[in-house]
mmCIF file of C-alpha atoms in Angstrom:
data_model
loop_
_atom_site.group_PDB
_atom_site.id
_atom_site.type_symbol
_atom_site.label_atom_id
_atom_site.label_comp_id
_atom_site.label_asym_id
_atom_site.label_seq_id
_atom_site.Cartn_x
_atom_site.Cartn_y
_atom_site.Cartn_z
ATOM 1 C CA MET V 1 74.862 127.683 95.229
ATOM 2 C CA GLY V 2 77.436 125.218 95.029
ATOM 3 C CA PHE V 3 77.318 121.369 95.662
ATOM 4 C CA VAL V 4 78.398 121.200 98.902
ATOM 5 C CA ASP V 5 76.257 124.286 99.533
ATOM 6 C CA LEU V 6 73.154 122.078 98.565
ATOM 7 C CA LEU V 7 74.471 119.478 100.794
ATOM 8 C CA LYS V 8 74.933 121.655 104.117
ATOM 9 C CA GLU V 9 71.058 123.067 103.526
ATOM 10 C CA ARG V 10 69.978 119.489 103.502
ATOM 11 C CA ALA V 11 71.557 118.185 106.603
ATOM 12 C CA LYS V 12 70.400 121.449 108.218
ATOM 13 C CA LYS V 13 66.805 120.320 108.016
ATOM 14 C CA SER V 14 66.916 117.453 110.401
ATOM 15 C CA ILE V 15 70.511 117.994 112.669
ATOM 16 C CA LYS V 16 72.632 115.377 113.204
ATOM 17 C CA THR V 17 75.329 114.140 115.376
ATOM 18 C CA ILE V 18 78.329 113.484 113.833
ATOM 19 C CA VAL V 19 81.687 112.446 116.185
ATOM 20 C CA LEU V 20 85.461 113.338 115.312
ATOM 21 C CA PRO V 21 88.174 110.962 116.721
ATOM 22 C CA GLU V 22 90.586 112.786 115.886
ATOM 23 C CA THR V 23 91.143 115.854 118.128
ATOM 24 C CA GLU V 24 94.678 116.103 117.814
ATOM 25 C CA ASP V 25 94.613 117.265 114.536
ATOM 26 C CA MET V 26 94.075 120.559 113.868
ATOM 27 C CA ARG V 27 92.340 120.512 110.584
ATOM 28 C CA THR V 28 89.454 118.720 112.560
ATOM 29 C CA LEU V 29 89.397 121.901 115.204
ATOM 30 C CA GLU V 30 89.181 124.071 112.088
ATOM 31 C CA ALA V 31 86.319 121.915 110.886
ATOM 32 C CA THR V 32 84.411 121.974 113.772
ATOM 33 C CA ASP V 33 84.557 125.683 113.964
ATOM 34 C CA LYS V 34 83.437 126.281 110.861
ATOM 35 C CA ILE V 35 80.495 123.656 111.224
ATOM 36 C CA LEU V 36 78.984 124.754 114.497
ATOM 37 C CA LYS V 37 79.362 128.448 112.637
ATOM 38 C CA GLU V 38 76.931 127.391 109.884
ATOM 39 C CA GLY V 39 74.997 124.960 112.312
ATOM 40 C CA VAL V 40 74.875 121.741 109.742
ATOM 41 C CA ALA V 41 75.383 119.436 112.593
ATOM 42 C CA LYS V 42 76.085 119.193 116.328
ATOM 43 C CA ILE V 43 79.728 117.715 117.375
ATOM 44 C CA ILE V 44 81.215 114.895 119.595
ATOM 45 C CA LEU V 45 84.952 115.728 119.605
ATOM 46 C CA ILE V 46 86.622 112.698 121.863
ATOM 47 C CA GLY V 47 89.609 113.231 123.910
ATOM 48 C CA ASN V 48 91.000 115.069 126.825
ATOM 49 C CA GLU V 49 88.654 118.421 126.975
ATOM 50 C CA GLU V 50 91.530 120.070 128.344
ATOM 51 C CA GLU V 51 94.004 119.501 125.385
ATOM 52 C CA ILE V 52 91.804 120.247 122.841
ATOM 53 C CA ASN V 53 90.525 123.012 124.525
ATOM 54 C CA LYS V 54 94.194 124.443 124.290
ATOM 55 C CA LYS V 55 94.811 122.922 120.880
ATOM 56 C CA ALA V 56 91.445 125.015 119.816
ATOM 57 C CA ALA V 57 92.805 128.158 121.059
ATOM 58 C CA GLU V 58 96.067 127.695 119.492
ATOM 59 C CA GLY V 59 94.330 128.034 116.075
ATOM 60 C CA GLY V 60 92.056 130.689 116.977
ATOM 61 C CA PHE V 61 88.851 128.264 116.699
ATOM 62 C CA ASP V 62 85.550 128.531 118.136
ATOM 63 C CA ILE V 63 84.250 124.858 119.477
ATOM 64 C CA SER V 64 82.483 125.947 122.848
ATOM 65 C CA GLY V 65 79.395 124.198 121.217
ATOM 66 C CA ALA V 66 80.906 121.134 120.662
ATOM 67 C CA THR V 67 80.858 118.072 123.254
ATOM 68 C CA ILE V 68 84.030 116.897 124.361
ATOM 69 C CA VAL V 69 83.757 112.497 125.729
ATOM 70 C CA ASP V 70 86.680 111.800 127.041
ATOM 71 C CA PRO V 71 86.595 108.270 127.331
ATOM 72 C CA GLU V 72 88.783 108.284 131.092
ATOM 73 C CA THR V 73 86.013 109.580 132.377
ATOM 74 C CA SER V 74 82.685 109.353 130.190
ATOM 75 C CA ASP V 75 80.066 107.529 132.297
ATOM 76 C CA LYS V 76 79.106 106.115 129.010
ATOM 77 C CA THR V 77 82.703 104.517 128.576
ATOM 78 C CA GLN V 78 81.718 100.857 131.128
ATOM 79 C CA ALA V 79 78.742 100.362 128.776
ATOM 80 C CA TYR V 80 80.846 100.644 125.797
ATOM 81 C CA ILE V 81 83.227 97.933 126.704
ATOM 82 C CA ASP V 82 80.830 95.880 127.683
ATOM 83 C CA LYS V 83 78.930 96.136 124.240
ATOM 84 C CA PHE V 84 82.289 95.214 122.746
ATOM 85 C CA VAL V 85 83.095 92.504 124.476
ATOM 86 C CA GLU V 86 79.802 91.197 123.784
ATOM 87 C CA LEU V 87 79.663 91.826 119.867
ATOM 88 C CA ARG V 88 83.827 90.442 120.140
ATOM 89 C CA ALA V 89 83.310 87.774 122.211
ATOM 90 C CA LYS V 90 83.832 84.978 120.033
ATOM 91 C CA LYS V 91 87.060 86.576 118.714
ATOM 92 C CA GLY V 92 88.609 86.581 121.940
ATOM 93 C CA MET V 93 87.686 89.490 122.602
ATOM 94 C CA THR V 94 88.218 90.483 126.895
ATOM 95 C CA PRO V 95 87.152 93.234 128.747
ATOM 96 C CA GLU V 96 90.929 94.122 129.640
ATOM 97 C CA LYS V 97 91.327 94.453 126.084
ATOM 98 C CA ALA V 98 88.290 96.201 124.743
ATOM 99 C CA LYS V 99 89.234 98.632 127.388
ATOM 100 C CA GLU V 100 92.252 99.208 125.959
ATOM 101 C CA ILE V 101 90.937 99.472 122.785
ATOM 102 C CA LEU V 102 88.284 102.099 123.710
ATOM 103 C CA HIS V 103 90.722 104.049 125.968
ATOM 104 C CA THR V 104 93.711 104.619 123.334
ATOM 105 C CA GLN V 105 91.969 103.694 119.706
ATOM 106 C CA TYR V 106 89.487 106.846 119.259
ATOM 107 C CA PRO V 107 87.845 105.452 116.070
ATOM 108 C CA TYR V 108 86.824 102.065 117.817
ATOM 109 C CA TYR V 109 85.038 105.039 120.647
ATOM 110 C CA GLY V 110 83.522 106.858 117.919
ATOM 111 C CA VAL V 111 82.414 103.658 116.125
ATOM 112 C CA MET V 112 81.013 102.424 119.727
ATOM 113 C CA MET V 113 79.343 105.766 120.187
ATOM 114 C CA VAL V 114 77.293 104.964 116.662
ATOM 115 C CA LYS V 115 76.431 101.729 117.560
ATOM 116 C CA MET V 116 74.772 102.492 120.891
ATOM 117 C CA GLY V 117 73.382 105.665 119.202
ATOM 118 C CA ASP V 118 74.802 108.660 121.146
ATOM 119 C CA ALA V 119 76.197 109.560 117.551
ATOM 120 C CA ASP V 120 74.202 109.470 114.101
ATOM 121 C CA GLY V 121 78.329 109.164 112.007
ATOM 122 C CA MET V 122 81.747 108.995 112.237
ATOM 123 C CA VAL V 123 84.146 110.578 110.411
ATOM 124 C CA SER V 124 87.573 109.578 110.581
ATOM 125 C CA GLY V 125 90.783 109.197 108.505
ATOM 126 C CA ALA V 126 93.061 112.620 108.370
ATOM 127 C CA CYS V 127 95.388 110.824 110.333
ATOM 128 C CA HIS V 128 94.336 107.141 110.159
ATOM 129 C CA SER V 129 94.962 104.825 107.195
ATOM 130 C CA THR V 130 91.411 103.686 105.812
ATOM 131 C CA ALA V 131 91.946 100.231 106.855
ATOM 132 C CA ASP V 132 92.028 101.492 110.779
ATOM 133 C CA THR V 133 89.073 103.912 110.041
ATOM 134 C CA LEU V 134 86.720 100.951 108.359
ATOM 135 C CA ARG V 135 88.267 97.999 110.786
ATOM 136 C CA PRO V 136 86.449 99.286 113.512
ATOM 137 C CA CYS V 137 83.342 100.010 111.595
ATOM 138 C CA LEU V 138 83.197 96.076 110.290
ATOM 139 C CA GLN V 139 84.058 94.480 113.416
ATOM 140 C CA ILE V 140 81.043 96.552 115.374
ATOM 141 C CA LEU V 141 78.387 98.003 112.917
ATOM 142 C CA LYS V 142 78.564 95.181 110.172
ATOM 143 C CA THR V 143 77.141 95.464 106.752
ATOM 144 C CA LYS V 144 73.890 97.290 105.867
ATOM 145 C CA PRO V 145 70.947 94.910 105.515
ATOM 146 C CA GLY V 146 70.526 93.278 102.051
ATOM 147 C CA THR V 147 74.158 94.812 101.070
ATOM 148 C CA LYS V 148 76.937 92.078 100.704
ATOM 149 C CA LEU V 149 79.807 94.473 100.126
ATOM 150 C CA VAL V 150 81.403 97.346 101.983
ATOM 151 C CA SER V 151 82.890 99.438 99.153
ATOM 152 C CA ALA V 152 84.107 103.170 99.371
ATOM 153 C CA PHE V 153 83.319 106.046 96.857
ATOM 154 C CA PHE V 154 84.783 109.314 96.411
ATOM 155 C CA LEU V 155 82.301 112.380 95.204
ATOM 156 C CA MET V 156 84.088 114.554 92.705
ATOM 157 C CA VAL V 157 82.675 117.731 91.747
ATOM 158 C CA VAL V 158 84.709 119.158 88.693
ATOM 159 C CA PRO V 159 84.356 123.112 87.974
ATOM 160 C CA ASN V 160 83.359 124.612 84.652
ATOM 161 C CA CYS V 161 82.087 120.937 83.687
ATOM 162 C CA ASP V 162 79.127 120.266 81.323
ATOM 163 C CA MET V 163 79.236 116.233 82.004
ATOM 164 C CA GLY V 164 78.052 114.035 84.494
ATOM 165 C CA ALA V 165 75.216 116.005 86.216
ATOM 166 C CA ASN V 166 76.668 119.402 85.901
ATOM 167 C CA GLY V 167 80.305 117.937 86.550
ATOM 168 C CA THR V 168 79.337 115.981 89.538
ATOM 169 C CA PHE V 169 80.490 112.278 89.708
ATOM 170 C CA ILE V 170 80.853 109.294 91.551
ATOM 171 C CA PHE V 171 83.948 107.298 91.614
ATOM 172 C CA ALA V 172 84.008 104.163 92.750
ATOM 173 C CA ASP V 173 85.799 101.826 94.339
ATOM 174 C CA ALA V 174 88.480 104.360 94.298
ATOM 175 C CA GLY V 175 89.546 103.437 98.248
ATOM 176 C CA LEU V 176 88.808 99.987 99.563
ATOM 177 C CA GLU V 177 88.065 96.604 97.456
ATOM 178 C CA GLN V 178 91.939 95.884 95.582
ATOM 179 C CA ASN V 179 90.797 94.205 93.134
ATOM 180 C CA PRO V 180 86.911 93.260 92.674
ATOM 181 C CA ASP V 181 85.566 90.000 91.123
ATOM 182 C CA PRO V 182 82.641 90.173 88.652
ATOM 183 C CA GLU V 183 80.573 89.922 91.663
ATOM 184 C CA LYS V 184 82.075 92.428 94.216
ATOM 185 C CA LEU V 185 82.247 94.858 90.741
ATOM 186 C CA ALA V 186 78.410 95.010 90.691
ATOM 187 C CA ASN V 187 77.590 94.865 94.046
ATOM 188 C CA ILE V 188 79.824 98.195 93.610
ATOM 189 C CA ALA V 189 78.128 99.582 90.785
ATOM 190 C CA ILE V 190 74.685 99.045 92.106
ATOM 191 C CA SER V 191 75.505 100.560 95.620
ATOM 192 C CA SER V 192 76.756 103.292 94.184
ATOM 193 C CA ALA V 193 74.175 104.197 91.983
ATOM 194 C CA ASP V 194 72.007 104.433 95.079
ATOM 195 C CA SER V 195 74.691 106.616 96.578
ATOM 196 C CA PHE V 196 74.492 108.923 94.037
ATOM 197 C CA LYS V 197 70.519 109.401 93.914
ATOM 198 C CA LEU V 198 70.940 109.831 97.638
ATOM 199 C CA LEU V 199 73.394 112.842 97.712
ATOM 200 C CA VAL V 200 73.006 114.301 94.158
ATOM 201 C CA GLU V 201 69.141 113.645 94.033
ATOM 202 C CA LYS V 202 69.485 112.509 89.884
ATOM 203 C CA GLU V 203 69.068 109.372 88.423
ATOM 204 C CA PRO V 204 72.334 107.479 88.376
ATOM 205 C CA VAL V 205 73.936 106.748 84.821
ATOM 206 C CA VAL V 206 76.642 103.890 85.522
ATOM 207 C CA ALA V 207 79.345 103.390 83.372
ATOM 208 C CA MET V 208 81.567 100.321 83.826
ATOM 209 C CA LEU V 209 84.610 101.587 82.783
ATOM 210 C CA SER V 210 87.709 99.228 81.490
ATOM 211 C CA HIS V 211 90.581 100.086 78.563
ATOM 212 C CA SER V 212 88.010 98.456 76.524
ATOM 213 C CA THR V 213 84.445 99.566 74.298
ATOM 214 C CA LYS V 214 81.693 96.806 74.193
ATOM 215 C CA GLY V 215 84.769 94.089 72.652
ATOM 216 C CA SER V 216 87.750 96.501 71.021
ATOM 217 C CA ALA V 217 90.138 94.618 73.408
ATOM 218 C CA LYS V 218 90.278 90.942 74.315
ATOM 219 C CA HIS V 219 91.646 90.447 77.946
ATOM 220 C CA ALA V 220 90.641 88.739 81.023
ATOM 221 C CA ASP V 221 90.024 91.940 82.424
ATOM 222 C CA VAL V 222 87.814 92.976 80.054
ATOM 223 C CA ASP V 223 85.676 89.752 80.739
ATOM 224 C CA LYS V 224 85.892 90.812 84.330
ATOM 225 C CA VAL V 225 84.155 93.884 83.441
ATOM 226 C CA VAL V 226 81.722 91.957 81.171
ATOM 227 C CA GLU V 227 80.476 89.656 83.464
ATOM 228 C CA ALA V 228 79.957 92.399 86.293
ATOM 229 C CA VAL V 229 78.018 94.377 83.532
ATOM 230 C CA LYS V 230 75.711 91.435 83.392
ATOM 231 C CA ILE V 231 75.452 90.991 86.809
ATOM 232 C CA ALA V 232 74.742 94.581 87.700
ATOM 233 C CA GLN V 233 72.165 94.758 85.202
ATOM 234 C CA ALA V 234 69.971 91.619 86.057
ATOM 235 C CA ASN V 235 70.497 92.840 89.661
ATOM 236 C CA ALA V 236 69.884 96.499 89.794
ATOM 237 C CA PRO V 237 66.514 98.048 90.739
ATOM 238 C CA GLU V 238 64.468 98.940 87.741
ATOM 239 C CA GLY V 239 64.716 102.145 85.757
ATOM 240 C CA VAL V 240 68.784 101.996 86.906
ATOM 241 C CA MET V 241 70.861 102.287 83.684
ATOM 242 C CA VAL V 242 74.117 100.332 84.136
ATOM 243 C CA ASP V 243 76.278 99.412 80.627
ATOM 244 C CA GLY V 244 79.990 98.586 79.946
ATOM 245 C CA GLU V 245 82.249 97.595 78.929
ATOM 246 C CA LEU V 246 83.228 101.465 78.169
ATOM 247 C CA GLN V 247 86.537 103.314 78.418
ATOM 248 C CA LEU V 248 86.336 106.541 79.993
ATOM 249 C CA ASP V 249 85.966 108.803 76.704
ATOM 250 C CA ALA V 250 82.972 106.791 75.502
ATOM 251 C CA ALA V 251 81.100 106.979 78.890
ATOM 252 C CA ILE V 252 81.104 110.489 79.671
ATOM 253 C CA VAL V 253 82.171 112.236 76.127
ATOM 254 C CA PRO V 254 78.350 112.136 74.147
ATOM 255 C CA SER V 255 80.414 112.555 70.780
ATOM 256 C CA VAL V 256 82.647 109.894 71.366
ATOM 257 C CA GLY V 257 80.109 107.472 72.994
ATOM 258 C CA ALA V 258 77.599 107.651 69.812
ATOM 259 C CA SER V 259 80.788 107.070 67.952
ATOM 260 C CA LYS V 260 82.104 103.675 69.786
ATOM 261 C CA ALA V 261 79.080 102.661 71.513
ATOM 262 C CA PRO V 262 75.872 103.502 69.726
ATOM 263 C CA GLY V 263 73.067 102.286 71.073
ATOM 264 C CA SER V 264 74.237 102.432 74.731
ATOM 265 C CA PRO V 265 71.619 104.166 77.205
ATOM 266 C CA VAL V 266 74.826 105.313 78.970
ATOM 267 C CA ALA V 267 77.608 105.904 76.887
ATOM 268 C CA GLY V 268 78.300 110.040 76.692
ATOM 269 C CA LYS V 269 76.252 110.355 79.560
ATOM 270 C CA ALA V 270 77.487 108.314 82.678
ATOM 271 C CA ASN V 271 77.602 110.017 86.165
ATOM 272 C CA VAL V 272 78.610 107.107 88.071
ATOM 273 C CA LEU V 273 82.108 105.417 87.345
ATOM 274 C CA VAL V 274 82.999 102.451 88.389
ATOM 275 C CA PHE V 275 86.411 101.693 88.075
ATOM 276 C CA PRO V 276 88.148 98.034 87.108
ATOM 277 C CA ASP V 277 89.976 97.799 90.084
ATOM 278 C CA LEU V 278 91.742 99.778 93.000
ATOM 279 C CA ASP V 279 94.424 101.050 91.449
ATOM 280 C CA ALA V 280 92.832 102.476 88.604
ATOM 281 C CA GLY V 281 89.787 104.231 90.950
ATOM 282 C CA ASN V 282 92.636 105.738 93.473
ATOM 283 C CA ILE V 283 94.826 107.001 90.302
ATOM 284 C CA GLY V 284 91.493 108.454 88.360
ATOM 285 C CA TYR V 285 90.234 110.413 91.631
ATOM 286 C CA LYS V 286 93.195 112.161 92.232
ATOM 287 C CA LEU V 287 93.999 112.819 88.377
ATOM 288 C CA VAL V 288 90.922 114.569 88.346
ATOM 289 C CA GLN V 289 91.428 116.007 91.484
ATOM 290 C CA ARG V 290 94.921 117.631 90.846
ATOM 291 C CA LEU V 291 94.594 118.128 87.086
ATOM 292 C CA ALA V 292 90.822 119.453 87.148
ATOM 293 C CA LYS V 293 91.298 121.084 90.610
ATOM 294 C CA ALA V 294 87.748 118.879 91.450
ATOM 295 C CA GLU V 295 86.481 118.802 94.659
ATOM 296 C CA ALA V 296 87.399 115.235 95.861
ATOM 297 C CA TYR V 297 85.284 114.047 98.997
ATOM 298 C CA GLY V 298 85.728 110.764 100.567
ATOM 299 C CA PRO V 299 86.332 107.977 100.576
ATOM 300 C CA MET V 300 82.672 107.835 101.581
ATOM 301 C CA CYS V 301 81.813 104.186 102.378
ATOM 302 C CA GLN V 302 78.555 102.562 101.521
ATOM 303 C CA GLY V 303 77.573 99.234 102.354
ATOM 304 C CA ILE V 304 77.492 100.195 106.425
ATOM 305 C CA ALA V 305 74.410 99.835 108.917
ATOM 306 C CA LYS V 306 75.218 103.041 110.367
ATOM 307 C CA PRO V 307 76.741 106.201 108.014
ATOM 308 C CA VAL V 308 80.938 105.784 108.653
ATOM 309 C CA ASN V 309 83.014 108.324 106.420
ATOM 310 C CA ASP V 310 86.718 108.047 105.948
ATOM 311 C CA LEU V 311 89.144 111.274 104.946
ATOM 312 C CA SER V 312 91.822 111.166 102.605
ATOM 313 C CA ARG V 313 95.246 112.111 105.052
ATOM 314 C CA GLY V 314 96.054 114.834 102.708
ATOM 315 C CA CYS V 315 92.695 116.754 103.601
ATOM 316 C CA SER V 316 91.846 120.072 104.228
ATOM 317 C CA ALA V 317 89.712 120.877 106.786
ATOM 318 C CA LYS V 318 87.793 122.376 103.990
ATOM 319 C CA ASP V 319 86.978 118.663 102.887
ATOM 320 C CA ILE V 320 86.501 117.732 106.426
ATOM 321 C CA VAL V 321 83.272 119.980 106.509
ATOM 322 C CA GLY V 322 82.127 118.881 103.003
ATOM 323 C CA VAL V 323 82.272 114.751 104.332
ATOM 324 C CA ILE V 324 80.622 115.797 107.503
ATOM 325 C CA ALA V 325 78.081 117.371 105.557
ATOM 326 C CA ILE V 326 77.606 114.813 103.455
ATOM 327 C CA THR V 327 77.704 111.830 106.727
ATOM 328 C CA ALA V 328 75.201 114.252 108.155
ATOM 329 C CA VAL V 329 72.639 113.560 104.849
ATOM 330 C CA GLN V 330 73.539 109.893 105.196
ATOM 331 C CA ALA V 331 72.194 109.850 108.699
ATOM 332 C CA GLN V 332 68.986 110.826 107.368
ATOM 333 C CA MET V 333 68.333 107.940 106.009
ATOM 334 C CA ASN V 334 67.924 106.180 109.281
ATOM 335 C CA ASP V 335 65.271 108.564 110.574
#
């Protein structure tokens, strides 16, 4: 059974309701069909019921088991408007502006459904930028208690790979934090370890990546990672292994790790890869996805009070199905 199949089975043990706001996209409707057929989650679609059903029929997709909510006619829309105004009053939000946003920007409406307990999580991003997906989350849901930073990761499943956790890795931050300072980088490492343990159900082994291994190069960029390692090691939960700075090969290839970083508890064994900046993380995940034919799920969000996850705009319906399953498993943590 593949990794995502295992996640689907976990999702089925406590069915959650996931809202999908991008009903103008055929991939969303195809994913809805698949999720409902497999019984992975309940689905809410946002938009005009007639238009959504017409589009689904054109694609040959059965979405009859989904709940369709139209902001124009739903009896809950006014409560969402009132709450949105309350949450954003200090930022100048008015009832008129809130109504306009919730009627026209469906990711905001979806996040309000999650905020008000009418959905357990949201998946968006097939048609919207990461910023447009995450902005409503940060404004409405805020960060999880005890978390200082919202960051993003990709869950990578590499075929025919004996590195990581049988080819499964987390790459972070590959979607949100442009150039994190040492403290942010350390927070990303700790959050990513938690996410790995939740989703993969194995012990995280965290490598802080660099172009240098244990002082082999001197540069301010290396110093940033070295400092981040110290902060992460001081603040990580007991038993979580974090080390660096490590080059990629030293982090995941046992023989290279033993040669370049002898004595490191992480070198050659890493399954959580923390990149020094967004450029490196984004390039890294796309290289592995395209050249190694890896499954790439994300950017998944961590540090938000309730699960909302982003999609790459180049995603397939299969990718959306995988992210919905992951979101459902994350939502089980709020039971």
